[in-house]
């Protein structure tokens, strides 16, 4: 998500870290992105959703967070609690 979401937030920040080959177990959904001149920019508060598969929930969670760690833009932030309820 973009800093400020769900209230006022900036748009037009270039998204870095999405290039390269995608792993077969990772799927990234775009919801607040815009392509301009071959580059990807933020265009909403909820920008991306990174999902992953694994042999179990713990592995899927680890893979998703590893992929998220490589994505960045000015004001980028993400939840750090996804999946823990299912691991309890």
PDB file of N, CA and C in Angstrom, residues 19-88:
ATOM      1  N   UNK A  19      10.758  -6.395 -11.793  1.00  0.00           N
ATOM      2  CA  UNK A  19      11.375  -6.984 -12.971  1.00  0.00           C
ATOM      3  C   UNK A  19      11.920  -8.370 -12.706  1.00  0.00           C
ATOM      4  N   UNK A  20      12.355  -9.012 -13.766  1.00  0.00           N
ATOM      5  CA  UNK A  20      12.940 -10.336 -13.636  1.00  0.00           C
ATOM      6  C   UNK A  20      11.909 -11.431 -13.776  1.00  0.00           C
ATOM      7  N   UNK A  21      12.400 -12.637 -13.781  1.00  0.00           N
ATOM      8  CA  UNK A  21      11.531 -13.801 -13.947  1.00  0.00           C
ATOM      9  C   UNK A  21      10.698 -14.024 -12.689  1.00  0.00           C
ATOM     10  N   UNK A  22       9.453 -14.320 -12.884  1.00  0.00           N
ATOM     11  CA  UNK A  22       8.566 -14.638 -11.763  1.00  0.00           C
ATOM     12  C   UNK A  22       8.708 -16.126 -11.422  1.00  0.00           C
ATOM     13  N   UNK A  23       8.745 -16.418 -10.148  1.00  0.00           N
ATOM     14  CA  UNK A  23       8.762 -17.804  -9.721  1.00  0.00           C
ATOM     15  C   UNK A  23       7.381 -18.404  -9.946  1.00  0.00           C
ATOM     16  N   UNK A  24       7.327 -19.681 -10.222  1.00  0.00           N
ATOM     17  CA  UNK A  24       6.043 -20.323 -10.511  1.00  0.00           C
ATOM     18  C   UNK A  24       5.103 -20.331  -9.317  1.00  0.00           C
ATOM     19  N   UNK A  25       5.629 -20.154  -8.120  1.00  0.00           N
ATOM     20  CA  UNK A  25       4.804 -20.206  -6.918  1.00  0.00           C
ATOM     21  C   UNK A  25       4.401 -18.814  -6.422  1.00  0.00           C
ATOM     22  N   UNK A  26       4.769 -17.756  -7.152  1.00  0.00           N
ATOM     23  CA  UNK A  26       4.424 -16.382  -6.770  1.00  0.00           C
ATOM     24  C   UNK A  26       3.444 -15.805  -7.785  1.00  0.00           C
ATOM     25  N   UNK A  27       2.430 -15.120  -7.294  1.00  0.00           N
ATOM     26  CA  UNK A  27       1.489 -14.401  -8.163  1.00  0.00           C
ATOM     27  C   UNK A  27       1.306 -13.008  -7.582  1.00  0.00           C
ATOM     28  N   UNK A  28       1.519 -11.983  -8.407  1.00  0.00           N
ATOM     29  CA  UNK A  28       1.355 -10.600  -7.970  1.00  0.00           C
ATOM     30  C   UNK A  28       0.150 -10.006  -8.692  1.00  0.00           C
ATOM     31  N   UNK A  29      -0.816  -9.551  -7.907  1.00  0.00           N
ATOM     32  CA  UNK A  29      -2.013  -8.920  -8.445  1.00  0.00           C
ATOM     33  C   UNK A  29      -1.854  -7.407  -8.360  1.00  0.00           C
ATOM     34  N   UNK A  30      -2.177  -6.735  -9.452  1.00  0.00           N
ATOM     35  CA  UNK A  30      -2.098  -5.277  -9.512  1.00  0.00           C
ATOM     36  C   UNK A  30      -3.486  -4.693  -9.286  1.00  0.00           C
ATOM     37  N   UNK A  31      -3.570  -3.723  -8.393  1.00  0.00           N
ATOM     38  CA  UNK A  31      -4.860  -3.066  -8.178  1.00  0.00           C
ATOM     39  C   UNK A  31      -4.747  -1.556  -8.270  1.00  0.00           C
ATOM     40  N   UNK A  32      -3.630  -0.993  -7.879  1.00  0.00           N
ATOM     41  CA  UNK A  32      -3.443   0.452  -7.926  1.00  0.00           C
ATOM     42  C   UNK A  32      -2.163   0.799  -8.651  1.00  0.00           C
ATOM     43  N   UNK A  33      -2.018   0.287  -9.882  1.00  0.00           N
ATOM     44  CA  UNK A  33      -0.814   0.540 -10.668  1.00  0.00           C
ATOM     45  C   UNK A  33      -1.191   1.148 -12.010  1.00  0.00           C
ATOM     46  N   UNK A  34      -0.208   1.810 -12.610  1.00  0.00           N
ATOM     47  CA  UNK A  34      -0.405   2.430 -13.920  1.00  0.00           C
ATOM     48  C   UNK A  34       0.898   2.290 -14.698  1.00  0.00           C
ATOM     49  N   UNK A  35       0.785   1.854 -15.950  1.00  0.00           N
ATOM     50  CA  UNK A  35       1.943   1.709 -16.821  1.00  0.00           C
ATOM     51  C   UNK A  35       2.084   2.971 -17.667  1.00  0.00           C
ATOM     52  N   UNK A  36       3.287   3.563 -17.642  1.00  0.00           N
ATOM     53  CA  UNK A  36       3.539   4.772 -18.412  1.00  0.00           C
ATOM     54  C   UNK A  36       4.960   4.713 -18.955  1.00  0.00           C
ATOM     55  N   UNK A  37       5.088   4.801 -20.260  1.00  0.00           N
ATOM     56  CA  UNK A  37       6.399   4.770 -20.921  1.00  0.00           C
ATOM     57  C   UNK A  37       7.220   3.552 -20.511  1.00  0.00           C
ATOM     58  N   UNK A  38       6.553   2.418 -20.375  1.00  0.00           N
ATOM     59  CA  UNK A  38       7.226   1.170 -20.042  1.00  0.00           C
ATOM     60  C   UNK A  38       7.612   1.018 -18.583  1.00  0.00           C
ATOM     61  N   UNK A  39       7.221   1.973 -17.740  1.00  0.00           N
ATOM     62  CA  UNK A  39       7.513   1.900 -16.317  1.00  0.00           C
ATOM     63  C   UNK A  39       6.210   1.801 -15.539  1.00  0.00           C
ATOM     64  N   UNK A  40       6.280   1.185 -14.372  1.00  0.00           N
ATOM     65  CA  UNK A  40       5.103   0.987 -13.537  1.00  0.00           C
ATOM     66  C   UNK A  40       5.098   2.001 -12.396  1.00  0.00           C
ATOM     67  N   UNK A  41       3.926   2.615 -12.161  1.00  0.00           N
ATOM     68  CA  UNK A  41       3.775   3.637 -11.143  1.00  0.00           C
ATOM     69  C   UNK A  41       2.578   3.321 -10.257  1.00  0.00           C
ATOM     70  N   UNK A  42       2.596   3.873  -9.048  1.00  0.00           N
ATOM     71  CA  UNK A  42       1.438   3.740  -8.169  1.00  0.00           C
ATOM     72  C   UNK A  42       0.313   4.610  -8.696  1.00  0.00           C
ATOM     73  N   UNK A  43      -0.919   4.137  -8.530  1.00  0.00           N
ATOM     74  CA  UNK A  43      -2.086   4.892  -8.984  1.00  0.00           C
ATOM     75  C   UNK A  43      -3.270   4.652  -8.049  1.00  0.00           C
ATOM     76  N   UNK A  44      -2.980   4.220  -6.842  1.00  0.00           N
ATOM     77  CA  UNK A  44      -4.020   3.963  -5.857  1.00  0.00           C
ATOM     78  C   UNK A  44      -3.399   3.718  -4.502  1.00  0.00           C
ATOM     79  N   UNK A  45      -4.246   3.539  -3.504  1.00  0.00           N
ATOM     80  CA  UNK A  45      -3.770   3.296  -2.151  1.00  0.00           C
ATOM     81  C   UNK A  45      -3.309   1.868  -1.950  1.00  0.00           C
ATOM     82  N   UNK A  46      -4.178   0.934  -2.331  1.00  0.00           N
ATOM     83  CA  UNK A  46      -3.787  -0.479  -2.340  1.00  0.00           C
ATOM     84  C   UNK A  46      -3.170  -0.730  -3.699  1.00  0.00           C
ATOM     85  N   UNK A  47      -1.889  -0.976  -3.734  1.00  0.00           N
ATOM     86  CA  UNK A  47      -1.150  -1.006  -4.992  1.00  0.00           C
ATOM     87  C   UNK A  47      -0.992  -2.420  -5.534  1.00  0.00           C
ATOM     88  N   UNK A  48      -0.468  -3.317  -4.721  1.00  0.00           N
ATOM     89  CA  UNK A  48      -0.185  -4.689  -5.147  1.00  0.00           C
ATOM     90  C   UNK A  48      -0.624  -5.676  -4.078  1.00  0.00           C
ATOM     91  N   UNK A  49      -0.858  -6.918  -4.515  1.00  0.00           N
ATOM     92  CA  UNK A  49      -1.110  -8.019  -3.594  1.00  0.00           C
ATOM     93  C   UNK A  49      -0.185  -9.158  -4.018  1.00  0.00           C
ATOM     94  N   UNK A  50       0.738  -9.509  -3.165  1.00  0.00           N
ATOM     95  CA  UNK A  50       1.696 -10.573  -3.457  1.00  0.00           C
ATOM     96  C   UNK A  50       1.227 -11.842  -2.763  1.00  0.00           C
ATOM     97  N   UNK A  51       1.045 -12.908  -3.536  1.00  0.00           N
ATOM     98  CA  UNK A  51       0.620 -14.191  -2.981  1.00  0.00           C
ATOM     99  C   UNK A  51       1.638 -15.265  -3.353  1.00  0.00           C
ATOM    100  N   UNK A  52       1.655 -16.335  -2.577  1.00  0.00           N
ATOM    101  CA  UNK A  52       2.601 -17.416  -2.837  1.00  0.00           C
ATOM    102  C   UNK A  52       2.007 -18.756  -2.443  1.00  0.00           C
ATOM    103  N   UNK A  53       2.519 -19.793  -3.061  1.00  0.00           N
ATOM    104  CA  UNK A  53       2.186 -21.173  -2.715  1.00  0.00           C
ATOM    105  C   UNK A  53       3.386 -21.800  -2.036  1.00  0.00           C
ATOM    106  N   UNK A  54       3.137 -22.831  -1.244  1.00  0.00           N
ATOM    107  CA  UNK A  54       4.207 -23.570  -0.592  1.00  0.00           C
ATOM    108  C   UNK A  54       3.704 -24.925  -0.160  1.00  0.00           C
ATOM    109  N   UNK A  55       4.610 -25.750   0.329  1.00  0.00           N
ATOM    110  CA  UNK A  55       4.226 -27.072   0.828  1.00  0.00           C
ATOM    111  C   UNK A  55       3.293 -26.962   2.026  1.00  0.00           C
ATOM    112  N   UNK A  56       3.398 -25.861   2.757  1.00  0.00           N
ATOM    113  CA  UNK A  56       2.516 -25.584   3.887  1.00  0.00           C
ATOM    114  C   UNK A  56       2.374 -24.068   4.017  1.00  0.00           C
ATOM    115  N   UNK A  57       1.550 -23.634   4.946  1.00  0.00           N
ATOM    116  CA  UNK A  57       1.294 -22.206   5.123  1.00  0.00           C
ATOM    117  C   UNK A  57       2.569 -21.447   5.479  1.00  0.00           C
ATOM    118  N   UNK A  58       3.402 -22.017   6.309  1.00  0.00           N
ATOM    119  CA  UNK A  58       4.634 -21.344   6.728  1.00  0.00           C
ATOM    120  C   UNK A  58       5.539 -21.064   5.528  1.00  0.00           C
ATOM    121  N   UNK A  59       5.693 -22.031   4.633  1.00  0.00           N
ATOM    122  CA  UNK A  59       6.525 -21.835   3.451  1.00  0.00           C
ATOM    123  C   UNK A  59       5.907 -20.805   2.512  1.00  0.00           C
ATOM    124  N   UNK A  60       4.601 -20.860   2.326  1.00  0.00           N
ATOM    125  CA  UNK A  60       3.924 -19.884   1.467  1.00  0.00           C
ATOM    126  C   UNK A  60       4.097 -18.471   2.020  1.00  0.00           C
ATOM    127  N   UNK A  61       3.947 -18.332   3.319  1.00  0.00           N
ATOM    128  CA  UNK A  61       4.116 -17.031   3.957  1.00  0.00           C
ATOM    129  C   UNK A  61       5.547 -16.520   3.766  1.00  0.00           C
ATOM    130  N   UNK A  62       6.520 -17.370   3.991  1.00  0.00           N
ATOM    131  CA  UNK A  62       7.925 -16.988   3.835  1.00  0.00           C
ATOM    132  C   UNK A  62       8.225 -16.529   2.413  1.00  0.00           C
ATOM    133  N   UNK A  63       7.744 -17.281   1.437  1.00  0.00           N
ATOM    134  CA  UNK A  63       7.970 -16.924   0.037  1.00  0.00           C
ATOM    135  C   UNK A  63       7.332 -15.579  -0.320  1.00  0.00           C
ATOM    136  N   UNK A  64       6.125 -15.360   0.156  1.00  0.00           N
ATOM    137  CA  UNK A  64       5.439 -14.098  -0.141  1.00  0.00           C
ATOM    138  C   UNK A  64       6.198 -12.920   0.455  1.00  0.00           C
ATOM    139  N   UNK A  65       6.595 -13.027   1.710  1.00  0.00           N
ATOM    140  CA  UNK A  65       7.314 -11.927   2.358  1.00  0.00           C
ATOM    141  C   UNK A  65       8.698 -11.709   1.756  1.00  0.00           C
ATOM    142  N   UNK A  66       9.354 -12.761   1.311  1.00  0.00           N
ATOM    143  CA  UNK A  66      10.642 -12.599   0.630  1.00  0.00           C
ATOM    144  C   UNK A  66      10.467 -11.806  -0.658  1.00  0.00           C
ATOM    145  N   UNK A  67       9.394 -12.098  -1.390  1.00  0.00           N
ATOM    146  CA  UNK A  67       9.145 -11.374  -2.649  1.00  0.00           C
ATOM    147  C   UNK A  67       8.777  -9.929  -2.374  1.00  0.00           C
ATOM    148  N   UNK A  68       7.960  -9.689  -1.356  1.00  0.00           N
ATOM    149  CA  UNK A  68       7.559  -8.332  -0.982  1.00  0.00           C
ATOM    150  C   UNK A  68       8.793  -7.495  -0.626  1.00  0.00           C
ATOM    151  N   UNK A  69       9.760  -8.101   0.021  1.00  0.00           N
ATOM    152  CA  UNK A  69      10.953  -7.374   0.458  1.00  0.00           C
ATOM    153  C   UNK A  69      11.732  -6.765  -0.701  1.00  0.00           C
ATOM    154  N   UNK A  70      11.570  -7.291  -1.896  1.00  0.00           N
ATOM    155  CA  UNK A  70      12.281  -6.778  -3.063  1.00  0.00           C
ATOM    156  C   UNK A  70      11.529  -5.715  -3.836  1.00  0.00           C
ATOM    157  N   UNK A  71      10.323  -5.368  -3.400  1.00  0.00           N
ATOM    158  CA  UNK A  71       9.491  -4.374  -4.089  1.00  0.00           C
ATOM    159  C   UNK A  71       9.523  -3.078  -3.294  1.00  0.00           C
ATOM    160  N   UNK A  72       9.640  -1.942  -4.001  1.00  0.00           N
ATOM    161  CA  UNK A  72       9.733  -0.680  -3.284  1.00  0.00           C
ATOM    162  C   UNK A  72       9.262   0.487  -4.144  1.00  0.00           C
ATOM    163  N   UNK A  73       8.754   1.509  -3.478  1.00  0.00           N
ATOM    164  CA  UNK A  73       8.490   2.830  -4.047  1.00  0.00           C
ATOM    165  C   UNK A  73       8.449   3.801  -2.878  1.00  0.00           C
ATOM    166  N   UNK A  74       8.543   5.072  -3.159  1.00  0.00           N
ATOM    167  CA  UNK A  74       8.529   6.084  -2.110  1.00  0.00           C
ATOM    168  C   UNK A  74       7.195   6.017  -1.371  1.00  0.00           C
ATOM    169  N   UNK A  75       7.235   5.731  -0.084  1.00  0.00           N
ATOM    170  CA  UNK A  75       6.020   5.642   0.721  1.00  0.00           C
ATOM    171  C   UNK A  75       5.413   4.246   0.776  1.00  0.00           C
ATOM    172  N   UNK A  76       6.122   3.248   0.279  1.00  0.00           N
ATOM    173  CA  UNK A  76       5.627   1.869   0.279  1.00  0.00           C
ATOM    174  C   UNK A  76       5.606   1.294   1.700  1.00  0.00           C
ATOM    175  N   UNK A  77       4.518   0.608   2.024  1.00  0.00           N
ATOM    176  CA  UNK A  77       4.482  -0.147   3.275  1.00  0.00           C
ATOM    177  C   UNK A  77       3.582  -1.358   3.073  1.00  0.00           C
ATOM    178  N   UNK A  78       3.737  -2.340   3.933  1.00  0.00           N
ATOM    179  CA  UNK A  78       2.935  -3.556   3.825  1.00  0.00           C
ATOM    180  C   UNK A  78       2.667  -4.116   5.205  1.00  0.00           C
ATOM    181  N   UNK A  79       1.595  -4.906   5.297  1.00  0.00           N
ATOM    182  CA  UNK A  79       1.264  -5.569   6.558  1.00  0.00           C
ATOM    183  C   UNK A  79       2.283  -6.664   6.832  1.00  0.00           C
ATOM    184  N   UNK A  80       2.569  -6.852   8.093  1.00  0.00           N
ATOM    185  CA  UNK A  80       3.555  -7.852   8.491  1.00  0.00           C
ATOM    186  C   UNK A  80       2.928  -8.954   9.344  1.00  0.00           C
ATOM    187  N   UNK A  81       1.590  -9.022   9.332  1.00  0.00           N
ATOM    188  CA  UNK A  81       0.896  -9.992  10.185  1.00  0.00           C
ATOM    189  C   UNK A  81       0.100 -11.032   9.402  1.00  0.00           C
ATOM    190  N   UNK A  82       0.196 -11.030   8.094  1.00  0.00           N
ATOM    191  CA  UNK A  82      -0.612 -11.938   7.282  1.00  0.00           C
ATOM    192  C   UNK A  82      -0.134 -13.384   7.452  1.00  0.00           C
ATOM    193  N   UNK A  83      -1.068 -14.268   7.724  1.00  0.00           N
ATOM    194  CA  UNK A  83      -0.781 -15.700   7.816  1.00  0.00           C
ATOM    195  C   UNK A  83      -0.499 -16.219   9.205  1.00  0.00           C
ATOM    196  N   UNK A  84      -0.175 -15.348  10.144  1.00  0.00           N
ATOM    197  CA  UNK A  84       0.192 -15.828  11.477  1.00  0.00           C
ATOM    198  C   UNK A  84      -0.977 -16.454  12.231  1.00  0.00           C
ATOM    199  N   UNK A  85      -2.178 -15.970  12.006  1.00  0.00           N
ATOM    200  CA  UNK A  85      -3.341 -16.549  12.675  1.00  0.00           C
ATOM    201  C   UNK A  85      -3.486 -18.033  12.304  1.00  0.00           C
ATOM    202  N   UNK A  86      -3.247 -18.357  11.042  1.00  0.00           N
ATOM    203  CA  UNK A  86      -3.344 -19.750  10.598  1.00  0.00           C
ATOM    204  C   UNK A  86      -2.211 -20.618  11.101  1.00  0.00           C
ATOM    205  N   UNK A  87      -1.103 -20.023  11.482  1.00  0.00           N
ATOM    206  CA  UNK A  87       0.034 -20.792  11.995  1.00  0.00           C
ATOM    207  C   UNK A  87      -0.094 -21.136  13.467  1.00  0.00           C
ATOM    208  N   UNK A  88      -0.971 -20.423  14.184  1.00  0.00           N
ATOM    209  CA  UNK A  88      -1.165 -20.681  15.615  1.00  0.00           C
ATOM    210  C   UNK A  88      -1.787 -22.030  15.874  1.00  0.00           C
TER     211      UNK A  88
END
